[in-house]
């Protein structure tokens, strides 16, 4: 096995990726939750509203890109599956499902600086994503969650560690991520955790982002 290479992720300070779901926001406008996540210092936002028509999805993606820019530009916005929307919205990248578009084909249309991620559910899929030159992977489900049940039983922290040590790509863990489960991932060389409900359904999304990050932090590294 090989360790993840330097420069592909700040493994000493894992971050938080918010995967949007406008149906899980406790009735609040999605942009309100996104503004809260940005205020909490979220590193990435994945616009994932699969049932939205293309025009509405583009308007949403453009609004999220502008909100991230207004918040200082630290957060990178990616769009789930829709390369056309990601490019039109001037997002930082696109996230491809496990059975989605080929990475090479996306590169031809988007260029080298455009982030191309891939969802994976096993070590073999992670290695294939690396072979295809994806920029990062989202791996799961790590813990039990109904939304990821079709992808099989949860992998668990041990499998996450093995996969993270076996590929030279930034790995984001997804599936059942809440502060308590995130704490079980401390010390695993991942780029961070991806969460949906833990942020979208939180009364205070900013605090939720900060709590997730704090749960990942190594207490020994604190000043």
XYZ file of C-alpha atoms in Angstrom:
223
model
C 0.000 0.000 0.000
C 1.081 3.572 -0.597
C 0.324 6.607 1.467
C -1.560 9.511 -0.045
C 0.906 11.910 -1.616
C 1.655 15.283 -0.128
C -0.189 18.223 -1.594
C -3.432 16.396 -2.424
C -5.135 17.157 0.867
C -4.453 18.624 4.291
C -4.711 15.341 6.124
C -3.652 16.930 9.421
C -6.741 19.162 9.238
C -9.561 17.259 7.503
C -12.310 19.432 6.076
C -16.054 19.302 5.482
C -17.930 18.885 2.211
C -21.621 19.824 2.261
C -23.750 17.840 -0.176
C -26.945 19.804 -0.720
C -30.476 18.470 -0.340
C -33.178 21.116 -0.417
C -35.695 18.555 0.930
C -33.762 18.157 4.187
C -33.509 21.783 5.309
C -36.357 21.832 7.868
C -38.398 23.962 5.505
C -35.767 26.677 5.145
C -34.569 27.986 1.784
C -31.549 25.994 0.642
C -29.511 29.158 0.134
C -30.044 30.064 3.785
C -28.482 26.758 4.814
C -25.655 27.228 2.315
C -24.907 30.685 3.693
C -24.730 29.128 7.145
C -22.367 26.392 5.964
C -20.138 29.030 4.368
C -20.144 31.009 7.588
C -18.997 27.854 9.356
C -16.019 27.577 7.005
C -17.087 24.623 4.863
C -14.327 23.676 2.406
C -16.525 22.368 -0.401
C -20.156 22.419 -1.453
C -21.551 19.844 -3.848
C -24.733 21.022 -5.540
C -26.702 17.782 -5.756
C -30.368 18.334 -6.599
C -30.976 15.522 -9.061
C -34.666 16.219 -9.616
C -34.253 19.881 -10.585
C -34.672 20.776 -14.267
C -31.494 21.982 -15.960
C -32.421 25.660 -15.962
C -33.297 25.739 -12.264
C -30.207 23.726 -11.380
C -28.047 26.199 -13.279
C -29.592 29.156 -11.452
C -28.966 27.427 -8.134
C -25.387 26.513 -9.020
C -24.654 30.073 -10.119
C -26.066 31.397 -6.845
C -23.920 28.995 -4.817
C -20.783 29.918 -6.783
C -21.475 33.603 -6.180
C -22.160 33.022 -2.470
C -18.883 31.147 -2.109
C -17.038 33.950 -3.893
C -18.636 36.560 -1.651
C -17.613 34.528 1.398
C -13.967 34.856 0.440
C -13.524 32.230 -2.237
C -12.077 29.597 0.095
C -14.908 27.146 -0.550
C -14.871 25.300 -3.870
C -18.232 24.551 -5.467
C -18.774 21.397 -7.495
C -21.887 20.167 -9.292
C -23.083 16.586 -9.085
C -23.177 14.729 -12.422
C -24.123 17.679 -14.683
C -20.965 18.743 -16.496
C -22.898 21.218 -18.623
C -24.295 22.977 -15.565
C -20.927 22.988 -13.789
C -19.242 24.642 -16.767
C -22.019 27.175 -17.342
C -22.066 28.135 -13.657
C -18.270 28.483 -13.585
C -18.087 25.984 -10.755
C -14.736 24.562 -9.662
C -15.614 21.097 -10.866
C -18.049 18.257 -11.388
C -18.647 15.160 -9.311
C -19.305 11.962 -11.244
C -21.373 9.041 -9.927
C -19.709 5.629 -9.927
C -21.499 4.818 -13.207
C -21.296 8.344 -14.618
C -19.340 9.973 -17.426
C -15.728 8.867 -18.002
C -13.144 11.116 -16.390
C -11.120 11.362 -19.605
C -14.108 12.588 -21.573
C -14.820 15.263 -18.996
C -11.202 16.418 -19.119
C -11.444 16.954 -22.870
C -14.315 19.382 -22.379
C -13.279 21.044 -19.138
C -9.500 21.342 -18.966
C -6.881 20.305 -16.442
C -7.715 22.859 -13.746
C -11.343 21.723 -13.533
C -11.898 19.308 -10.631
C -13.284 15.921 -11.564
C -14.351 13.688 -8.690
C -15.800 10.200 -8.604
C -18.036 8.321 -6.171
C -16.639 4.927 -5.235
C -17.801 2.114 -2.986
C -14.829 -0.262 -2.860
C -11.058 -0.510 -3.099
C -11.237 -1.676 -6.719
C -13.382 1.312 -7.694
C -11.024 3.654 -5.846
C -8.033 2.254 -7.719
C -9.870 2.584 -11.015
C -10.677 6.232 -10.255
C -6.987 6.807 -9.565
C -6.045 5.069 -12.814
C -8.529 7.320 -14.634
C -6.842 10.393 -13.087
C -9.772 11.622 -11.028
C -8.821 14.524 -8.758
C -10.497 13.066 -5.667
C -12.948 10.388 -4.609
C -15.960 10.303 -2.311
C -16.046 6.896 -0.629
C -18.971 5.325 1.121
C -21.085 4.410 2.791
C -18.704 4.422 5.736
C -21.489 4.187 8.323
C -25.091 3.019 8.095
C -27.460 5.468 6.418
C -30.730 4.816 4.544
C -29.757 7.037 1.606
C -26.730 4.848 0.848
C -28.330 1.445 1.496
C -28.436 0.547 -2.245
C -24.626 0.638 -2.289
C -24.264 -2.194 0.195
C -23.389 -2.521 3.882
C -21.293 0.180 5.525
C -17.558 -0.107 4.961
C -16.530 1.004 8.439
C -13.453 2.951 9.550
C -11.023 0.051 9.036
C -11.893 -0.321 5.348
C -11.799 3.450 4.921
C -8.278 3.507 6.344
C -7.136 0.680 4.068
C -8.487 2.389 0.955
C -7.153 5.813 1.928
C -3.697 4.272 2.340
C -3.970 2.381 -0.939
C -4.573 5.266 -3.337
C -2.805 8.541 -3.986
C -5.999 10.572 -4.151
C -7.780 12.793 -1.629
C -10.546 10.687 -0.077
C -13.764 12.180 1.309
C -15.781 9.842 3.530
C -19.586 9.807 3.183
C -22.477 7.884 4.697
C -23.849 8.313 8.206
C -21.520 11.212 8.958
C -22.409 13.069 12.154
C -20.030 14.446 14.811
C -20.046 11.168 16.735
C -19.163 8.984 13.770
C -16.731 11.556 12.373
C -14.766 11.251 15.609
C -14.211 7.563 14.800
C -12.263 8.647 11.711
C -9.601 10.639 13.541
C -6.128 9.757 12.379
C -7.230 8.277 9.057
C -5.496 10.146 6.196
C -8.596 11.530 4.501
C -9.285 14.933 2.976
C -12.408 15.177 5.100
C -16.009 14.100 5.456
C -19.026 14.703 3.249
C -22.336 15.306 4.993
C -25.908 15.925 3.930
C -28.410 15.782 6.785
C -25.917 16.659 9.511
C -25.679 20.120 7.952
C -28.903 20.551 5.958
C -31.032 19.470 8.924
C -29.068 21.274 11.616
C -30.692 24.169 13.452
C -27.403 26.034 13.053
C -25.586 24.891 9.893
C -22.526 27.015 10.675
C -22.146 25.380 14.068
C -22.730 21.964 12.490
C -19.805 22.484 10.095
C -17.549 23.596 12.930
C -18.587 20.634 15.089
C -17.869 18.147 12.319
C -14.428 19.615 11.770
C -13.708 19.633 15.510
C -14.766 15.975 15.724
C -12.146 15.075 13.110
C -9.357 17.066 14.722
C -6.581 15.290 16.583
C -6.563 16.619 20.169
C -2.819 16.018 20.315
C -2.334 18.529 17.511
C -4.048 21.346 19.398
C -1.755 24.174 20.558
